[in-house]
Coordinates of C-alpha atoms in Angstrom, one line a residue:
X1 CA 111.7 111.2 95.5
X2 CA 108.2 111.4 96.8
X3 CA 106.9 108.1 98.2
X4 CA 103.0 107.8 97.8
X5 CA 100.2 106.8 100.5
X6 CA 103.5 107.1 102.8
X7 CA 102.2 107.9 106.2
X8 CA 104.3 109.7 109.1
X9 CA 104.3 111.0 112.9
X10 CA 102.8 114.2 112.1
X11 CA 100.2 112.6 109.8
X12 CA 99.2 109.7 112.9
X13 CA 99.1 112.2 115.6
X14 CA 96.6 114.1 113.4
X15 CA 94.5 110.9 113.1
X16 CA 94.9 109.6 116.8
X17 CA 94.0 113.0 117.6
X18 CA 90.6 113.2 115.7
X19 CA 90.3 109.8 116.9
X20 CA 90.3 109.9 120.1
X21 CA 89.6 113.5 120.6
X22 CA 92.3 115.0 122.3
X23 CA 94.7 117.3 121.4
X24 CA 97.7 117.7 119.6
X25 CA 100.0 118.7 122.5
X26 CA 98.5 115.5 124.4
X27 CA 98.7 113.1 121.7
X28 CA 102.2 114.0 120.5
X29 CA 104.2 112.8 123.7
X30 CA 102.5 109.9 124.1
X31 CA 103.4 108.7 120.4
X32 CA 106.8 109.2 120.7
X33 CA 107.4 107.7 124.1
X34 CA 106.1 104.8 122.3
X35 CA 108.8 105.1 119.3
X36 CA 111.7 106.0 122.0
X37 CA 110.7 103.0 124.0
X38 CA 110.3 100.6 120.7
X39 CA 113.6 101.8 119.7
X40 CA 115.2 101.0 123.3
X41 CA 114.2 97.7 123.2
X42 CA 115.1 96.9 119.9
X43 CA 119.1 98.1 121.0
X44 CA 118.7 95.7 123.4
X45 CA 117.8 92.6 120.6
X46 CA 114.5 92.1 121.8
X47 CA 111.7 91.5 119.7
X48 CA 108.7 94.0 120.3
X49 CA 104.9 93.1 119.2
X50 CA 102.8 95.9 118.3
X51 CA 99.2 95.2 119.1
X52 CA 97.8 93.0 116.3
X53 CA 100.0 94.1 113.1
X54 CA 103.9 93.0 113.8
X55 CA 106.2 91.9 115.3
X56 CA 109.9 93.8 115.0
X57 CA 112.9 92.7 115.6
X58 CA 116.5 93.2 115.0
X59 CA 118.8 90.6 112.9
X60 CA 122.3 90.1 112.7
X61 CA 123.7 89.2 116.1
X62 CA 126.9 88.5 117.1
X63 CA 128.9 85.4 115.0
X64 CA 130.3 82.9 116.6
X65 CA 133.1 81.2 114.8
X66 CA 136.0 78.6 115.5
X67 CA 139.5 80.4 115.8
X68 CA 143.0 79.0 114.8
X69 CA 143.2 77.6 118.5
X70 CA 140.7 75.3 118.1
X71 CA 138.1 77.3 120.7
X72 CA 135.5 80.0 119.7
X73 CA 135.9 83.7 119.7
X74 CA 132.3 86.0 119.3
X75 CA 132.8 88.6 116.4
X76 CA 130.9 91.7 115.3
X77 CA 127.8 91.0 113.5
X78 CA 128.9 92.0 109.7
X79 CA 125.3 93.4 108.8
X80 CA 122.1 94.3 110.9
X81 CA 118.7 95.4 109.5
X82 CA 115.4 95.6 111.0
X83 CA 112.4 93.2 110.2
X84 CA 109.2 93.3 110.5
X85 CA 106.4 90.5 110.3
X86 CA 102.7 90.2 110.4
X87 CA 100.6 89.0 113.0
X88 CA 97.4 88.4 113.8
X89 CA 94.4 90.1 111.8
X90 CA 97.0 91.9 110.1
X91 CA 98.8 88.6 108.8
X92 CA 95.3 86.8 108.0
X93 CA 94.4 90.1 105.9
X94 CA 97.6 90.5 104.1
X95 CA 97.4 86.1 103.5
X96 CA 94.3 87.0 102.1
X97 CA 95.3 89.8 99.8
X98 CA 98.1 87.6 97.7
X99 CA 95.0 85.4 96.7
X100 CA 93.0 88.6 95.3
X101 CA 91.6 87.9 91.8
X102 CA 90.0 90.1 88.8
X103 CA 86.5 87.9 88.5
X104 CA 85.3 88.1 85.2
X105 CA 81.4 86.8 84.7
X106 CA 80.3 86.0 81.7
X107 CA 78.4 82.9 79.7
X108 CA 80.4 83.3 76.6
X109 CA 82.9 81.2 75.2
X110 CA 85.3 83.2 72.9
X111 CA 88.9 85.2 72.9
X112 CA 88.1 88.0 74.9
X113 CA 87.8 86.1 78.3
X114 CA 91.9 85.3 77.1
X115 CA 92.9 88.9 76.3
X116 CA 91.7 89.8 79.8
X117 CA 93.6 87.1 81.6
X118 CA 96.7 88.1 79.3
X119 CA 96.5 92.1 80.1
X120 CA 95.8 91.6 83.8
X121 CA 97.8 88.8 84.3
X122 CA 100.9 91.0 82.7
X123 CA 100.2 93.8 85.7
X124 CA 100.2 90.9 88.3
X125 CA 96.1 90.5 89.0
X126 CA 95.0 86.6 87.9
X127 CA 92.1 86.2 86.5
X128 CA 88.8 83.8 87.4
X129 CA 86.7 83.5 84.8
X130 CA 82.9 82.1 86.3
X131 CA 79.3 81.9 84.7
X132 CA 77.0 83.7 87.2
X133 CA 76.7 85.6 90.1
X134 CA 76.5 82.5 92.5
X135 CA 80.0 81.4 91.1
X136 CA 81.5 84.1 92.4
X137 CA 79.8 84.4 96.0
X138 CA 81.6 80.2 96.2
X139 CA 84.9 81.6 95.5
X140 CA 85.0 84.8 97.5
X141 CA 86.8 83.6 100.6
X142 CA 89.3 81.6 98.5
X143 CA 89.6 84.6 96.3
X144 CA 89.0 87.8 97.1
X145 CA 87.6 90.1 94.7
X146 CA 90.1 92.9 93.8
X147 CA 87.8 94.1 90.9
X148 CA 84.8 92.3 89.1
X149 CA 84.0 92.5 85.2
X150 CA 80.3 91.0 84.4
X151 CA 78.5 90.8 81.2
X152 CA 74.6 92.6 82.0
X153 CA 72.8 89.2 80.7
X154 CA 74.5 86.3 83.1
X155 CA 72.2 85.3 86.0
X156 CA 72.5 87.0 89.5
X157 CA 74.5 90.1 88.4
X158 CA 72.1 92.4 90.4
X159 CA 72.3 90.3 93.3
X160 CA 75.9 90.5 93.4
X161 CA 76.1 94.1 92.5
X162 CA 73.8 94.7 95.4
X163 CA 75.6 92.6 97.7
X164 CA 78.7 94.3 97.6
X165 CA 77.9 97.9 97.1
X166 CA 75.3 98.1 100.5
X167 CA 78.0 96.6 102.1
X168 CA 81.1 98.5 104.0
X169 CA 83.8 96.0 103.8
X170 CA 83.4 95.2 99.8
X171 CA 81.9 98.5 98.8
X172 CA 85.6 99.7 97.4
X173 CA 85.6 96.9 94.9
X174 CA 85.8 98.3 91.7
X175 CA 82.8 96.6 89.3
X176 CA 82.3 97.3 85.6
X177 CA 79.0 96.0 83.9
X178 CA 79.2 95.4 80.2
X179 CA 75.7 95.9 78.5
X180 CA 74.5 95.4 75.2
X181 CA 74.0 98.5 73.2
X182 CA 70.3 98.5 73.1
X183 CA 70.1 98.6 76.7
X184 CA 71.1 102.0 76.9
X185 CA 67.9 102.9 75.8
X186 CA 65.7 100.6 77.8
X187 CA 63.1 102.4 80.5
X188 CA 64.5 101.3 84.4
X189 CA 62.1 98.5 86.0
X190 CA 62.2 98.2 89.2
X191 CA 65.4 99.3 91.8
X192 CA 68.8 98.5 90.5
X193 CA 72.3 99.4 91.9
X194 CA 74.3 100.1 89.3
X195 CA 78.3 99.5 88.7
X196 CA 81.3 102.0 89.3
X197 CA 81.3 101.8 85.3
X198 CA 79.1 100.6 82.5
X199 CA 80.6 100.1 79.1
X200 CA 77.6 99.3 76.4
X201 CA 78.7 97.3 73.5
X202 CA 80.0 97.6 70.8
X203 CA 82.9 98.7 72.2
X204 CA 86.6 99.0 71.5
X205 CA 88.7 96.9 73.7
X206 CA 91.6 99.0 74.2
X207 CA 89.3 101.7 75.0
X208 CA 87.6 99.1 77.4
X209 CA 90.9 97.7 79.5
X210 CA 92.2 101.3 80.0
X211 CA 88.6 102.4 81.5
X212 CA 88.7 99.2 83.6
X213 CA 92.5 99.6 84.8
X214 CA 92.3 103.0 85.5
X215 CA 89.8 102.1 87.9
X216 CA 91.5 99.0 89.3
X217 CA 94.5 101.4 89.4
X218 CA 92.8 104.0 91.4
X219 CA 91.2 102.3 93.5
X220 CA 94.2 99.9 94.8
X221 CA 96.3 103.0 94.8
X222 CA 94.3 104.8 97.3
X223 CA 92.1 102.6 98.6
X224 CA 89.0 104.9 100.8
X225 CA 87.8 102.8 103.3
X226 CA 85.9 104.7 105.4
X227 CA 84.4 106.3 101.8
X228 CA 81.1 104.3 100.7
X229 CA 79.2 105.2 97.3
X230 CA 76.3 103.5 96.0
X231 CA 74.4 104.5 92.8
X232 CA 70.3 103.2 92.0
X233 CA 68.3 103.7 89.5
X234 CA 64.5 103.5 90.1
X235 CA 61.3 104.0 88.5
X236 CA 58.9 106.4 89.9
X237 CA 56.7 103.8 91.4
X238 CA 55.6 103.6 94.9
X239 CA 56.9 99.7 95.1
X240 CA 60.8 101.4 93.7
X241 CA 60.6 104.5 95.8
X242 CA 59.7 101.9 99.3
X243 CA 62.6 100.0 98.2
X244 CA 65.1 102.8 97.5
X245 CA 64.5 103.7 100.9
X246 CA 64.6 100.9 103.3
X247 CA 67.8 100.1 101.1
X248 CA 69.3 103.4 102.5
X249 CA 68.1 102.5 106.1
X250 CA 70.0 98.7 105.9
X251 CA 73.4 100.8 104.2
X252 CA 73.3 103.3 107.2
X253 CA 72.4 100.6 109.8
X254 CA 75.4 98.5 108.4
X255 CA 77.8 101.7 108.7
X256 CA 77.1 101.9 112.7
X257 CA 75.6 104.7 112.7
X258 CA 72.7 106.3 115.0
X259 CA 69.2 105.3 114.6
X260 CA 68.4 109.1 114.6
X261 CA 70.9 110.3 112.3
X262 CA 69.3 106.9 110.3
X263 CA 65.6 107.9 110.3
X264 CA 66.0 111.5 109.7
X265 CA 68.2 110.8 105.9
X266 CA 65.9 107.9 105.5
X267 CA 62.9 110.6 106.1
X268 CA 64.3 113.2 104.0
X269 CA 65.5 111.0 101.2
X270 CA 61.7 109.6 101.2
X271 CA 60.7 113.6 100.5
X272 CA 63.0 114.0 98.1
X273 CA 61.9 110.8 96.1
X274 CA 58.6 112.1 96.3
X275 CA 59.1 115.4 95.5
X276 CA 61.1 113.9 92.1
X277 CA 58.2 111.7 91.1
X278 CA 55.3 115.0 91.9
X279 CA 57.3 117.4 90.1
X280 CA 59.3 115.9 87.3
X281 CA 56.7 113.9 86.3
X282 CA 53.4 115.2 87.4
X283 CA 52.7 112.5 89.1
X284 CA 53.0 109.7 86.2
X285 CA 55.0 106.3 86.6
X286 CA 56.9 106.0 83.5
X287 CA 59.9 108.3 85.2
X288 CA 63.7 107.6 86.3
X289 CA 65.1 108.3 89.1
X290 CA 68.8 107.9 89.7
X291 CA 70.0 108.2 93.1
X292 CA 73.9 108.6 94.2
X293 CA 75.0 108.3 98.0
X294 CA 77.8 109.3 99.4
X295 CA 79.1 109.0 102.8
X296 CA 82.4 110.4 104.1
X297 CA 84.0 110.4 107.7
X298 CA 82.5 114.0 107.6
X299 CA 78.3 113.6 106.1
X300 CA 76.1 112.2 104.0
X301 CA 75.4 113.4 100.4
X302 CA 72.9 112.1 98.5
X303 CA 71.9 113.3 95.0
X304 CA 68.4 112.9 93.6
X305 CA 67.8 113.2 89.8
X306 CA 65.1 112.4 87.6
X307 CA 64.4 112.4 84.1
X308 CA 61.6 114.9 84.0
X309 CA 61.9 119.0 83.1
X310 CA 61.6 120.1 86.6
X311 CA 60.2 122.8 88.2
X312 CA 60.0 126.1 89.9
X313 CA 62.3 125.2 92.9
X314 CA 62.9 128.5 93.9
X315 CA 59.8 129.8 94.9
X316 CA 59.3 126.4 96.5
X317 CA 62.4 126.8 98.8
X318 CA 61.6 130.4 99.2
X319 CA 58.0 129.4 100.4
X320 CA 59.4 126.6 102.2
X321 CA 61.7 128.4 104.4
X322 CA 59.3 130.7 105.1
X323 CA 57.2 128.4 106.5
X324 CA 59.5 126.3 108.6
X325 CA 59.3 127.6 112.6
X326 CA 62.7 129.5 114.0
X327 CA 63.2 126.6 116.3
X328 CA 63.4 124.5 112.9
X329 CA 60.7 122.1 114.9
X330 CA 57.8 122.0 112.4
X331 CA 56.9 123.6 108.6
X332 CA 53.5 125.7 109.3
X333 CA 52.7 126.2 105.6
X334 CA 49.4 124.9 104.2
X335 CA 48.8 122.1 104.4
X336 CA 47.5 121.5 101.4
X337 CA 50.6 122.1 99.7
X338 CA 52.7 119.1 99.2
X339 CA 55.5 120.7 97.5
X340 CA 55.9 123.3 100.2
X341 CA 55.3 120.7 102.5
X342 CA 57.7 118.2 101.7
X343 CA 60.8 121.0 101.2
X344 CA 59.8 122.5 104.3
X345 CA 60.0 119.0 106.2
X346 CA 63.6 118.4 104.4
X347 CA 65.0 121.9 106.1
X348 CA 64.3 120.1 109.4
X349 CA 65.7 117.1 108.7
X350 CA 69.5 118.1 107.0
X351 CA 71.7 120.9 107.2
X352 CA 71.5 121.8 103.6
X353 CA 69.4 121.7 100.6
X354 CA 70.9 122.3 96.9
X355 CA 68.6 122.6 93.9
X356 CA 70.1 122.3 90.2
X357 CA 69.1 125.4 87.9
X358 CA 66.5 123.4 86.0
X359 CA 65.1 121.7 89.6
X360 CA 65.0 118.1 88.4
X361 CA 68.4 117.5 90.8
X362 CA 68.5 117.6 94.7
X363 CA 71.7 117.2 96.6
X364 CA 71.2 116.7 100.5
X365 CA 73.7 116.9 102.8
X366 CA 73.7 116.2 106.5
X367 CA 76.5 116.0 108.6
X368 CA 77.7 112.9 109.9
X369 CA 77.3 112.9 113.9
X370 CA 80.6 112.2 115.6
X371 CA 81.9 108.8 117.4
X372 CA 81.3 109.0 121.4
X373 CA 84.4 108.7 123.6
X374 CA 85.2 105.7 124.8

């Protein structure tokens, strides 16, 4: 039998070891000189804490019992097992977790607010049912969010949305927006962060729960951590494209990392936003411009696409490199170019460029610098 997410020696050496650095060969006998000594003091009955997670210890001791001579004799204990519990951050976390609800926001009163609470609550997730936004930043600390289901019309969606997706510790939560069916249609106004999923009415429900399981599912089956996505949409408009950008600046600052690594994406991302509005749309404000970040233990990806027909990327990359100086320093095109320009400018700034066939899609990717030793 397989056992999933189980994690062993080999598999925490190779982490401590990327962790911290060093090698296998020196990682591998301090980690089990750890376990032998754990297990030495366990054979002993003592109780050993581990740092901040548990505390282990052995039960079943010797039974003392009253013999047919009226004294007491000490017998073998009949069972022993090991058992483990929570401390510290680790116990506060796990408290925490038991209280996790599905959050569903919504202003209207009917049956389907009930056949939610019935189809979770059969798999073990309670349901809150609140009217806005707001409600649901009140209740957060007594009830963690393990997925959130909001109706696109109830007040402070975006703001919620928002909140949770720029941020590292609640980015995971799994959010699914349900829109009416005209709004798929609608022109983007302004920046928006969008949900992990977005169901437009009318819809079938069946169809519905499965989508927003499967993601529930997935993402408390494998929960990635130290994975954070975030997907905006964006008009073309100088106001959306400022925004869009310091956005990316305060997600990066919030993941710790450097301010150069920082102002280089935030610089290249600015080019590419640009370069989307120039060329897809010939410089017109009526475009879209959806935006998807991803960022890894390993780099940064970030995909720029926009509504418009594109445009002849290859000779603009061709041009580009051409005019970017070996040292990778500074692009020497003319200046007059902006499209040569700002591609040139990009190569300087991230280790790759990637250009869909039609050129209305940019992917960027720039590797994520490493953690200093401490």
């Amino acid at each position: 039998m397989v056992v999933p997410n189980r994690v062993n020696t080999e598999d925490l050496v190779r982490l401590v070891s990327k962790k911290t650095g060093r090698t296998r060969e020196e990682i591998e006998p301090l980690i089990e000189s750890v376990w032998t000594s754990v297990r030495e003091y366990l054979e002993q009955g003592r109780e050993v804490e581990l740092g901040d997670l548990f505390a282990l210890a052995v039960r079943g001791g010797p039974e003392i019992r009253e013999d047919e001579s009226g004294g007491f004799s000490a017998f073998a204990a009949t069972e022993k097992s090991l058992t483990a519990t929570p401390i510290g951050d680790l116990k506060v976390s796990l408290d925490r977790a038991c209280q996790q609800a599905i959050y569903y926001v919504s202003r209207k009163a009917g049956d389907f607010d009930g056949l939610l609470a019935e189809h979770f609550g059969r798999r073990g997730w309670p349901m809150v049912k609140v009217r806005n936004g707001m409600e649901v930043h009140s209740r957060m600390d007594r009830n963690p969010p393990a997925a959130i289901i909001f109706e696109g019309h109830v007040e402070g969606w975006q703001e919620l949305v928002r909140e949770l997706k720029c941020n590292p510790l609640t980015n995971s939560v799994p959010i699914v927006g349900i829109y009416p069916g005209a709004a798929r249609d609608e022109p983007v106004r302004g920046l928006r962060v969008m949900p992990d999923e977005v169901i437009y009415e009318p819809f079938d429900f069946s169809e519905f729960v499965r989508t927003a399981a499967t993601e529930l599912a997935d993402r408390v089956a494998t929960p990635q951590h130290d994975v954070m996505e975030l997907h905006m949409e964006l008009s073309g408009s100088e106001p959306d494209r400022k925004q869009a950008r310091a956005m990316l600046r305060e997600v990066l600052f919030r993941c710790d990392l450097p301010e150069a690594f920082n102002e280089e994406a935030c610089a290249a991302f600015g080019e590419a936003l640009d370069n989307a509005r120039r060329h897809g749309h010939h410089v017109i404000e009526c475009c879209t411009i959806d935006v998807r970040m991803i960022l890894d233990p390993k780099r940064l990806v970030l995909v720029v696409r926009d509504s418009g027909g594109g445009f002849d990327h290859a000779a603009a990359v061709a041009a580009a490199r051409g005019s970017v100086l070996p040292d990778g320093d500074a692009p020497r095109g003319r200046t007059g170019d902006a499209t040569q320009g700002g591609i040139a400018r990009m190569f300087t700034l991230v280790d790759r460029l990637d250009f869909n066939r039609t050129g209305n899609e940019l992917v960027i990717t720039k590797t994520r610098p490493r953690k200093a030793k401490g």
